[in-house]
Tab-separated table of C-alpha atoms in Angstrom:
chain	number	residue	atom	x	y	z
A	1	MET	CA	16.483	36.414	15.754
A	2	CYS	CA	14.977	33.007	16.456
A	3	ARG	CA	11.806	33.993	14.682
A	4	TYR	CA	13.820	35.140	11.634
A	5	ASN	CA	15.705	31.838	11.519
A	6	LYS	CA	12.465	29.903	11.752
A	7	VAL	CA	10.934	31.858	8.866
A	8	THR	CA	14.104	31.359	6.823
A	9	ARG	CA	14.047	27.606	7.433
A	10	MET	CA	10.390	27.403	6.442
A	11	SER	CA	11.142	29.357	3.261
A	12	VAL	CA	13.956	26.951	2.356
A	13	TYR	CA	11.712	24.011	3.193
A	14	TYR	CA	8.930	25.098	0.814
A	15	LYS	CA	11.376	26.101	-1.917
A	16	GLY	CA	13.081	22.704	-1.634
A	17	GLY	CA	9.749	20.887	-1.859
A	18	TYR	CA	8.746	22.969	-4.873
A	19	LYS	CA	12.022	22.237	-6.665
A	20	MET	CA	11.727	18.497	-6.013
A	21	ASN	CA	8.172	18.393	-7.358
A	22	ARG	CA	9.167	20.427	-10.406
A	23	LYS	CA	12.050	18.031	-11.141
A	24	LEU	CA	9.671	15.082	-10.901
A	25	LEU	CA	7.183	16.684	-13.277
A	26	GLN	CA	9.993	17.399	-15.730
A	27	ASN	CA	10.699	13.658	-15.841
A	28	ARG	CA	8.201	12.738	-18.581
A	29	HIS	CA	8.787	9.010	-18.097
A	30	TYR	CA	7.859	9.307	-14.423
A	31	VAL	CA	4.760	11.319	-15.389
A	32	PHE	CA	3.611	8.536	-17.726
A	33	LEU	CA	4.222	5.889	-15.040
A	34	ILE	CA	2.335	7.801	-12.368
A	35	SER	CA	-0.484	8.599	-14.834
A	36	ALA	CA	-0.854	4.887	-15.557
A	37	GLN	CA	-1.050	4.235	-11.818
A	38	THR	CA	-3.709	6.935	-11.416
A	39	VAL	CA	-5.961	5.395	-14.055
A	40	SER	CA	-5.403	1.873	-12.743
A	41	ASN	CA	-6.056	2.815	-9.079
A	42	LEU	CA	-9.317	4.540	-9.958
A	43	GLY	CA	-10.407	1.442	-11.845
A	44	ASP	CA	-9.528	-0.805	-8.897
A	45	TRP	CA	-11.807	1.129	-6.553
A	46	LEU	CA	-14.591	1.180	-9.137
A	47	ASN	CA	-14.258	-2.593	-9.219
A	48	ILE	CA	-14.363	-3.213	-5.455
A	49	LEU	CA	-17.688	-1.487	-4.863
A	50	ALA	CA	-19.196	-3.014	-8.003
A	51	LEU	CA	-18.030	-6.472	-6.895
A	52	MET	CA	-19.704	-6.054	-3.508
A	53	ALA	CA	-22.894	-4.869	-5.200
A	54	LEU	CA	-22.802	-7.802	-7.654
A	55	LEU	CA	-22.370	-10.455	-4.960
A	56	ALA	CA	-24.494	-8.943	-2.195
A	57	LEU	CA	-27.368	-7.400	-4.181
A	58	LYS	CA	-27.638	-9.156	-7.527
A	59	TRP	CA	-26.600	-12.660	-6.469
A	60	GLU	CA	-27.657	-12.308	-2.788
A	61	ALA	CA	-24.490	-14.043	-1.629
A	62	SER	CA	-24.048	-15.004	2.019
A	63	PRO	CA	-21.637	-13.179	4.360
A	64	MET	CA	-19.288	-16.170	4.096
A	65	ALA	CA	-19.349	-15.912	0.281
A	66	LEU	CA	-18.392	-12.231	0.545
A	67	SER	CA	-15.553	-13.086	2.916
A	68	ILE	CA	-14.268	-15.751	0.521
A	69	ALA	CA	-14.308	-13.196	-2.312
A	70	MET	CA	-12.169	-10.810	-0.251
A	71	LEU	CA	-9.780	-13.635	0.642
A	72	CYS	CA	-9.468	-14.503	-3.060
A	73	LEU	CA	-8.100	-11.000	-3.596
A	74	ALA	CA	-5.586	-11.348	-0.756
A	75	VAL	CA	-4.435	-14.954	-0.262
A	76	PRO	CA	-2.738	-15.542	-3.680
A	77	ASN	CA	-0.249	-12.770	-2.975
A	78	ILE	CA	1.063	-14.674	0.045
A	79	PHE	CA	2.173	-17.547	-2.143
A	80	VAL	CA	3.141	-15.774	-5.380
A	81	GLY	CA	4.718	-12.629	-3.907
A	82	SER	CA	8.266	-14.014	-3.886
A	83	LEU	CA	7.825	-15.588	-7.330
A	84	ALA	CA	6.474	-12.284	-8.645
A	85	GLY	CA	9.514	-10.490	-7.251
A	86	VAL	CA	11.895	-12.878	-9.010
A	87	ILE	CA	10.013	-12.415	-12.285
A	88	ALA	CA	10.104	-8.630	-11.900
A	89	ASP	CA	13.881	-8.725	-11.406
A	90	ARG	CA	14.594	-11.022	-14.362
A	91	LEU	CA	12.222	-9.771	-17.059
A	92	ASN	CA	11.716	-6.369	-18.670
A	93	ARG	CA	9.575	-4.490	-16.157
A	94	LYS	CA	7.874	-2.264	-18.723
A	95	TYR	CA	6.472	-5.111	-20.787
A	96	LEU	CA	5.680	-7.120	-17.666
A	97	MET	CA	3.454	-4.287	-16.400
A	98	ILE	CA	1.762	-3.909	-19.784
A	99	ALA	CA	1.067	-7.647	-20.001
A	100	THR	CA	-0.431	-7.819	-16.499
A	101	ASP	CA	-2.601	-4.753	-17.200
A	102	ILE	CA	-4.063	-6.402	-20.320
A	103	LEU	CA	-4.633	-9.685	-18.487
A	104	ARG	CA	-6.415	-7.872	-15.644
A	105	ALA	CA	-8.630	-6.102	-18.175
A	106	LEU	CA	-9.686	-9.496	-19.566
A	107	VAL	CA	-10.289	-10.878	-16.059
A	108	VAL	CA	-12.625	-7.980	-15.165
A	109	ILE	CA	-14.638	-8.527	-18.349
A	110	GLY	CA	-14.825	-12.213	-17.430
A	111	ILE	CA	-16.571	-11.356	-14.135
A	112	ILE	CA	-19.429	-9.734	-16.053
A	113	PHE	CA	-20.099	-12.927	-18.005
A	114	SER	CA	-19.713	-15.313	-15.038
A	115	SER	CA	-22.751	-17.459	-14.265
A	116	HIS	CA	-21.539	-19.136	-11.046
A	117	ILE	CA	-19.847	-17.681	-8.001
A	118	TRP	CA	-16.976	-20.194	-8.180
A	119	GLN	CA	-16.082	-18.684	-11.555
A	120	VAL	CA	-15.854	-15.265	-9.903
A	121	TYR	CA	-13.578	-16.724	-7.225
A	122	ILE	CA	-11.186	-18.088	-9.866
A	123	LEU	CA	-11.149	-14.773	-11.727
A	124	LEU	CA	-10.496	-12.839	-8.508
A	125	CYS	CA	-7.556	-15.145	-7.723
A	126	LEU	CA	-6.147	-14.545	-11.221
A	127	SER	CA	-6.584	-10.789	-10.778
A	128	ALA	CA	-4.722	-10.967	-7.455
A	129	ILE	CA	-1.870	-12.923	-9.067
A	130	PHE	CA	-1.490	-10.422	-11.907
A	131	SER	CA	-1.589	-7.526	-9.412
A	132	ALA	CA	1.085	-9.267	-7.319
A	133	ILE	CA	3.342	-9.361	-10.394
A	134	PHE	CA	2.568	-5.768	-11.393
A	135	GLN	CA	3.403	-4.208	-8.011
A	136	PRO	CA	7.103	-5.184	-7.618
A	137	ALA	CA	7.636	-4.440	-11.321
A	138	LYS	CA	6.213	-0.931	-10.781
A	139	GLU	CA	8.330	-0.330	-7.680
A	140	GLY	CA	11.438	-1.452	-9.545
A	141	LYS	CA	10.619	0.718	-12.545
A	142	LEU	CA	10.061	3.719	-10.271
A	143	ARG	CA	13.507	3.180	-8.807
A	144	GLU	CA	14.982	2.891	-12.312
A	145	MET	CA	13.636	6.303	-13.304
A	146	VAL	CA	14.019	8.310	-10.060
A	147	GLY	CA	17.214	8.892	-8.100
A	148	ASP	CA	17.583	8.649	-4.315
A	149	ASP	CA	17.204	12.417	-3.926
A	150	LEU	CA	13.681	12.287	-5.420
A	151	ILE	CA	12.501	8.884	-4.242
A	152	GLN	CA	10.592	10.225	-1.205
A	153	PRO	CA	8.425	12.759	-3.094
A	154	ALA	CA	7.961	10.152	-5.838
A	155	VAL	CA	6.682	7.546	-3.362
A	156	ALA	CA	4.588	10.171	-1.532
A	157	THR	CA	2.960	11.179	-4.821
A	158	SER	CA	2.247	7.514	-5.579
A	159	GLU	CA	0.608	7.084	-2.165
A	160	LEU	CA	-1.332	10.332	-2.622
A	161	ILE	CA	-2.791	9.006	-5.874
A	162	ASN	CA	-3.592	5.624	-4.344
A	163	ASN	CA	-5.495	7.115	-1.419
A	164	GLY	CA	-7.121	9.796	-3.527
A	165	ALA	CA	-8.511	6.967	-5.659
A	166	LYS	CA	-9.940	5.370	-2.487
A	167	ILE	CA	-12.010	8.517	-1.953
A	168	ILE	CA	-13.006	9.299	-5.548
A	169	GLY	CA	-13.344	5.752	-6.937
A	170	PRO	CA	-16.176	4.511	-4.679
A	171	MET	CA	-18.053	7.789	-5.199
A	172	ILE	CA	-17.942	7.375	-8.989
A	173	SER	CA	-18.786	3.681	-8.708
A	174	GLY	CA	-21.772	4.433	-6.485
A	175	VAL	CA	-23.167	6.836	-9.069
A	176	LEU	CA	-22.560	4.350	-11.903
A	177	VAL	CA	-24.113	1.412	-10.053
A	178	SER	CA	-27.200	3.385	-9.057
A	179	THR	CA	-27.762	5.027	-12.460
A	180	LEU	CA	-26.289	2.808	-15.206
A	181	GLY	CA	-26.047	-0.566	-13.473
A	182	ILE	CA	-23.313	-2.738	-11.994
A	183	ASN	CA	-21.772	-3.845	-15.287
A	184	TRP	CA	-20.685	-0.331	-16.261
A	185	SER	CA	-18.313	-0.175	-13.303
A	186	PHE	CA	-16.656	-3.377	-14.528
A	187	TYR	CA	-16.455	-2.061	-18.091
A	188	LEU	CA	-14.781	1.142	-16.890
A	189	ASP	CA	-12.402	-0.832	-14.674
A	190	SER	CA	-11.393	-2.973	-17.662
A	191	ALA	CA	-10.942	0.145	-19.795
A	192	SER	CA	-8.756	1.686	-17.088
A	193	PHE	CA	-6.326	-1.234	-17.318
A	194	VAL	CA	-6.190	-0.897	-21.110
A	195	LEU	CA	-5.528	2.848	-20.819
A	196	SER	CA	-2.856	2.167	-18.187
A	197	ALA	CA	-1.148	-0.273	-20.566
A	198	CYS	CA	-1.236	2.362	-23.335
A	199	LEU	CA	0.371	4.965	-21.063
A	200	LEU	CA	3.091	2.496	-20.090
A	201	LEU	CA	4.079	2.217	-23.752
A	202	PHE	CA	5.645	5.673	-23.383
A	203	ILE	CA	8.040	4.751	-20.570
A	204	PRO	CA	11.489	3.381	-21.468
A	205	GLY	CA	12.167	-0.325	-21.415
A	206	LYS	CA	15.794	0.217	-20.441
A	207	LYS	CA	17.009	1.584	-17.121
A	208	LEU	CA	17.524	5.327	-16.855
A	209	ILE	CA	19.469	5.105	-13.590
A	210	GLU	CA	21.952	2.265	-13.155
A	211	THR	CA	22.283	1.132	-9.540
A	212	GLU	CA	24.245	-2.064	-10.185
A	213	SER	CA	27.433	-2.994	-11.949
A	214	GLN	CA	27.541	-5.220	-15.016
A	215	GLU	CA	29.114	-7.970	-12.897
A	216	GLU	CA	26.258	-7.842	-10.396
A	217	HIS	CA	23.696	-7.896	-13.195
A	218	ALA	CA	25.382	-10.903	-14.796
A	219	SER	CA	25.454	-12.672	-11.429
A	220	VAL	CA	21.698	-12.162	-11.025
A	221	GLN	CA	20.983	-13.517	-14.508
A	222	LYS	CA	23.181	-16.588	-14.030
A	223	SER	CA	21.874	-17.511	-10.591
A	224	ARG	CA	19.300	-20.257	-10.468
A	225	PHE	CA	15.699	-19.083	-10.870
A	226	TRP	CA	14.248	-21.149	-8.043
A	227	ALA	CA	17.096	-20.304	-5.678
A	228	GLN	CA	16.098	-16.635	-5.834
A	229	PHE	CA	12.795	-17.222	-4.015
A	230	THR	CA	14.412	-16.714	-0.621
A	231	ASP	CA	16.681	-13.874	-1.731
A	232	GLY	CA	14.170	-11.173	-0.767
A	233	PHE	CA	13.777	-12.406	2.788
A	234	THR	CA	17.518	-13.088	3.093
A	235	PHE	CA	18.287	-9.515	2.090
A	236	ILE	CA	15.662	-8.050	4.476
A	237	LYS	CA	16.994	-10.188	7.319
A	238	LYS	CA	20.470	-8.666	6.834
A	239	GLN	CA	19.069	-5.123	7.185
A	240	PRO	CA	17.927	-4.627	10.823
A	241	LYS	CA	16.230	-1.319	10.035
A	242	LEU	CA	14.247	-2.807	7.156
A	243	MET	CA	13.399	-5.922	9.174
A	244	ALA	CA	12.135	-3.826	12.108
A	245	GLY	CA	10.149	-1.576	9.773
A	246	LEU	CA	8.510	-4.579	8.096
A	247	PHE	CA	7.582	-5.990	11.504
A	248	VAL	CA	5.947	-2.752	12.696
A	249	PHE	CA	4.209	-2.147	9.364
A	250	SER	CA	2.825	-5.714	9.307
A	251	VAL	CA	1.481	-5.370	12.865
A	252	ILE	CA	-0.186	-2.073	11.909
A	253	ILE	CA	-1.835	-3.670	8.867
A	254	MET	CA	-2.986	-6.684	10.874
A	255	VAL	CA	-4.590	-4.511	13.563
A	256	LEU	CA	-6.189	-2.291	10.917
A	257	GLN	CA	-7.879	-5.357	9.428
A	258	ILE	CA	-8.994	-6.596	12.855
A	259	CYS	CA	-10.572	-3.271	13.819
A	260	ASP	CA	-11.909	-2.224	10.417
A	261	SER	CA	-13.684	-5.555	9.972
A	262	GLN	CA	-15.421	-5.113	13.328
A	263	PHE	CA	-16.318	-1.419	13.188
A	264	ALA	CA	-19.834	-2.167	11.969
A	265	ILE	CA	-20.241	-4.331	15.092
A	266	LEU	CA	-18.934	-1.488	17.256
A	267	LEU	CA	-21.625	0.746	15.760
A	268	ARG	CA	-24.245	-1.445	17.453
A	269	GLU	CA	-22.966	-0.162	20.808
A	270	ILE	CA	-23.919	3.399	19.803
A	271	PRO	CA	-27.536	4.535	20.376
A	272	ASP	CA	-29.533	4.898	17.120
A	273	GLN	CA	-26.643	3.204	15.202
A	274	PRO	CA	-26.041	6.004	12.649
A	275	ILE	CA	-24.860	4.060	9.584
A	276	MET	CA	-23.640	7.294	7.941
A	277	LEU	CA	-21.000	7.373	10.667
A	278	LEU	CA	-19.177	4.532	8.884
A	279	GLY	CA	-19.023	6.590	5.704
A	280	TRP	CA	-17.766	9.667	7.543
A	281	LEU	CA	-15.075	7.612	9.299
A	282	MET	CA	-13.901	6.092	5.992
A	283	ALA	CA	-13.844	9.523	4.354
A	284	GLY	CA	-11.890	10.970	7.278
A	285	SER	CA	-9.381	8.123	7.060
A	286	GLY	CA	-8.868	8.736	3.343
A	287	VAL	CA	-8.449	12.478	3.855
A	288	GLY	CA	-5.888	11.887	6.635
A	289	THR	CA	-3.806	9.606	4.414
A	290	VAL	CA	-3.913	12.130	1.571
A	291	ILE	CA	-2.706	14.877	3.958
A	292	ALA	CA	0.189	12.620	5.033
A	293	ALA	CA	1.158	12.079	1.395
A	294	ILE	CA	1.064	15.833	0.683
A	295	PHE	CA	3.114	16.537	3.812
A	296	LEU	CA	5.779	13.955	2.946
A	297	ASN	CA	5.870	15.151	-0.638
A	298	LYS	CA	7.637	18.276	0.646
A	299	LYS	CA	9.316	17.290	3.903
A	300	ASP	CA	12.216	14.897	4.327
A	301	ILE	CA	11.921	12.585	7.360
A	302	GLN	CA	15.302	11.407	8.609
A	303	SER	CA	14.220	8.279	10.511
A	304	ALA	CA	11.556	6.007	9.056
A	305	LEU	CA	11.536	3.906	12.242
A	306	ILE	CA	10.586	6.929	14.364
A	307	ALA	CA	7.756	7.751	11.946
A	308	LEU	CA	6.546	4.126	12.053
A	309	SER	CA	6.781	3.854	15.850
A	310	LEU	CA	5.010	7.163	16.532
A	311	GLY	CA	2.383	6.281	13.939
A	312	SER	CA	1.809	2.933	15.653
A	313	ILE	CA	1.428	4.599	19.062
A	314	VAL	CA	-1.069	7.219	17.837
A	315	LEU	CA	-2.998	4.586	15.880
A	316	GLY	CA	-3.286	2.472	19.020
A	317	VAL	CA	-4.535	5.414	21.064
A	318	GLY	CA	-7.005	6.219	18.274
A	319	TYR	CA	-8.543	2.757	18.368
A	320	ILE	CA	-8.814	2.877	22.167
A	321	LEU	CA	-10.598	6.240	21.896
A	322	CYS	CA	-13.016	4.732	19.352
A	323	VAL	CA	-14.385	2.610	22.184
A	324	ALA	CA	-14.193	5.365	24.801
A	325	PHE	CA	-16.196	7.754	22.600
A	326	ILE	CA	-19.221	5.478	22.109
A	327	HIS	CA	-20.593	6.679	25.447
A	328	ILE	CA	-20.556	10.398	24.613
A	329	PRO	CA	-23.574	12.242	23.087
A	330	LEU	CA	-24.366	11.342	19.471
A	331	THR	CA	-23.674	14.866	18.208
A	332	LEU	CA	-20.148	14.722	19.594
A	333	ILE	CA	-19.691	11.221	18.170
A	334	MET	CA	-20.525	12.494	14.677
A	335	ILE	CA	-17.813	15.134	15.085
A	336	SER	CA	-15.140	13.143	16.885
A	337	TYR	CA	-15.199	9.939	14.807
A	338	PRO	CA	-14.322	11.591	11.463
A	339	ILE	CA	-11.512	13.455	13.268
A	340	LEU	CA	-10.269	10.151	14.705
A	341	GLY	CA	-10.476	8.651	11.223
A	342	ALA	CA	-8.371	11.491	9.820
A	343	VAL	CA	-5.749	11.065	12.569
A	344	VAL	CA	-5.619	7.295	12.031
A	345	GLY	CA	-5.367	7.780	8.264
A	346	PHE	CA	-2.595	10.365	8.657
A	347	CYS	CA	-0.559	8.097	10.940
A	348	PHE	CA	-1.010	5.102	8.644
A	349	GLY	CA	-0.006	7.203	5.637
A	350	MET	CA	3.107	8.475	7.415
A	351	GLY	CA	4.135	4.933	8.325
A	352	ALA	CA	3.323	3.366	4.942
A	353	ILE	CA	5.103	6.028	2.896
A	354	GLN	CA	8.165	6.168	5.121
A	355	PHE	CA	8.490	2.382	5.115
A	356	ASN	CA	8.237	2.330	1.311
A	357	VAL	CA	10.829	5.098	0.971
A	358	MET	CA	13.187	3.326	3.382
A	359	ALA	CA	12.838	0.048	1.463
A	360	GLN	CA	13.475	1.818	-1.856
A	361	LYS	CA	16.616	3.550	-0.552
A	362	ILE	CA	18.114	0.499	1.148
A	363	THR	CA	17.413	-1.968	-1.663
A	364	PRO	CA	19.662	-1.975	-4.762
A	365	ASN	CA	17.747	-1.819	-8.030
A	366	HIS	CA	18.478	-5.388	-9.111
A	367	PHE	CA	16.980	-6.637	-5.811
A	368	THR	CA	13.893	-4.401	-5.823
A	369	GLY	CA	11.504	-6.966	-7.285
A	370	ARG	CA	12.436	-9.745	-4.876
A	371	VAL	CA	12.439	-7.479	-1.803
A	372	PHE	CA	9.084	-5.873	-2.605
A	373	GLY	CA	7.670	-9.265	-3.566
A	374	THR	CA	8.617	-10.558	-0.114
A	375	ILE	CA	7.203	-7.434	1.538
A	376	GLY	CA	3.961	-7.980	-0.393
A	377	SER	CA	3.744	-11.590	0.798
A	378	VAL	CA	4.369	-10.682	4.447
A	379	THR	CA	1.942	-7.750	4.539
A	380	THR	CA	-0.747	-9.747	2.714
A	381	LEU	CA	-0.333	-12.510	5.276
A	382	ALA	CA	-0.911	-9.846	7.946
A	383	VAL	CA	-4.091	-8.787	6.121
A	384	VAL	CA	-5.421	-12.349	6.040
A	385	ILE	CA	-4.557	-12.973	9.708
A	386	GLY	CA	-6.363	-9.750	10.614
A	387	MET	CA	-9.420	-10.691	8.543
A	388	LEU	CA	-9.668	-14.159	10.086
A	389	SER	CA	-8.832	-13.253	13.682
A	390	GLY	CA	-10.987	-10.116	13.947
A	391	GLY	CA	-14.275	-12.002	13.975
A	392	VAL	CA	-12.946	-14.758	16.253
A	393	ILE	CA	-11.609	-12.347	18.887
A	394	SER	CA	-14.718	-10.168	18.750
A	395	GLU	CA	-17.011	-13.186	19.027
A	396	THR	CA	-15.043	-14.574	21.978
A	397	LEU	CA	-14.183	-11.455	23.994
A	398	GLY	CA	-16.526	-8.794	22.629
A	399	VAL	CA	-15.918	-5.962	20.218
A	400	GLN	CA	-14.874	-3.413	22.850
A	401	VAL	CA	-12.209	-5.715	24.283
A	402	THR	CA	-11.034	-6.399	20.710
A	403	TYR	CA	-10.436	-2.692	20.141
A	404	TYR	CA	-8.716	-2.243	23.503
A	405	LEU	CA	-6.388	-5.210	22.883
A	406	SER	CA	-5.607	-4.134	19.324
A	407	GLY	CA	-4.920	-0.542	20.349
A	408	GLY	CA	-2.774	-1.666	23.265
A	409	LEU	CA	-0.736	-3.957	20.996
A	410	LEU	CA	0.003	-1.066	18.619
A	411	VAL	CA	1.057	1.187	21.508
A	412	LEU	CA	3.416	-1.460	22.927
A	413	VAL	CA	4.996	-2.244	19.540
A	414	GLY	CA	5.412	1.456	18.798
A	415	LEU	CA	7.026	2.137	22.192
A	416	PHE	CA	9.398	-0.822	21.822
A	417	VAL	CA	10.615	0.281	18.386
A	418	TYR	CA	10.891	3.935	19.454
A	419	ILE	CA	13.021	3.033	22.484
A	420	SER	CA	15.279	0.703	20.497
A	421	HIS	CA	15.411	2.543	17.162
A	422	ARG	CA	18.928	3.911	17.737
A	423	ARG	CA	20.295	0.427	18.361
A	424	ILE	CA	18.466	-0.938	15.296
A	425	GLU	CA	19.622	1.870	13.021
A	426	GLY	CA	23.151	1.643	14.370
A	427	GLY	CA	23.330	-2.028	13.424
A	428	ASP	CA	21.881	-1.494	9.987
A	429	GLN	CA	23.963	-2.442	6.992
A	430	VAL	CA	23.829	-0.083	4.051
A	431	ALA	CA	22.787	-2.136	1.066
A	432	LYS	CA	25.098	-0.504	-1.407
A	433	GLY	CA	28.126	-1.026	0.737
A	434	ASP	CA	27.356	-4.623	1.606
A	435	SER	CA	28.281	-6.107	-1.729
A	436	GLY	CA	29.498	-9.308	-0.117
A	437	ALA	CA	26.107	-9.912	1.510
A	438	GLN	CA	24.353	-9.141	-1.760
A	439	LYS	CA	26.478	-11.605	-3.716
A	440	LYS	CA	25.920	-14.245	-1.079
A	441	ALA	CA	22.139	-13.665	-1.240
A	442	GLN	CA	22.269	-13.801	-5.027
A	443	GLY	CA	24.091	-17.078	-5.046
């Protein structure tokens, strides 16, 4: 009897996932939006590898110059994230995305014709600013076209495409750089933005799903532009579940940057230093994240905080094992590290997707831009802190201690949130029912 019930539940589970995916694919506007994202994401990962090849191989830039280039892609979002969110909430999101796609296409072409590295830095900062505007506009548009019942598979599909591009993009770029030259990767990246803009022409400019009243919309439009900068953080602060999720997610991202930036140093502790191990670990991480996206595309997770906390704990254990495994035979290392990478990628994917879904469900549509702009600023700040602190900690305490401390921090944060998640979720305010708080934040 128990076995029959289990089979029946599994049958309903797969049928439900199939129906949700079919409903998404029947939404032609969503298909055009996600197709534009697919093209754009592939272009982004073509660009990253080509940029590294341009600076490191063609221009023979120093390690510091490479670090500055990466910071140029990250730092602007800290300062313009909230502004980008306000813009995404006030302007037509469709045309905002098209405009930023075209501007990014021009920026990428500009890198090809740059003659000094400072020119590349400026162009990378501009690209980061345009991307910071595009992201909250895309999240808001997704919410406009997909109801709450389909938001999880929609976000999971978006994450699946993003991480699939991380695997396929560098492979294509590597072939292009080695056969046709560095510039072709930039040309294709620019073309991908143009194609993305063309696909976005087929999505509606108006909202398909109204999640706000006319009075609320009028209140947003009348409120002072500059006063809305803090609205995103004010709203998040009033939602304990969202605030806790942002905290855990930011810690995860920070630790990922600390450890990922120092993995090449950790390789020195392994006899023979097999450089291919880095590639296998990255591939395993990408595969794990893709599996998480596929899994969440069909299964509904009730508590995002539990998913985030468990993901944080397993991630922490994974990083601790990275150090523990350097002393085992090389053959076992080559097997165990890709598996660890897949586990880490799966846990990160589970946490990232569930946090995004939770934020989408809690946030009313007219606040989406500001909330996701604030989230972008906070998480980018975590990225920069991780980039800057990873080398300092490793230089001071050693790379093995860095991994132990980082893993331990993730375990502690995950345990704390898991133990207290009921209290946090019990004190959460449902965004749609808290109209008074929304109006206060808007004003």
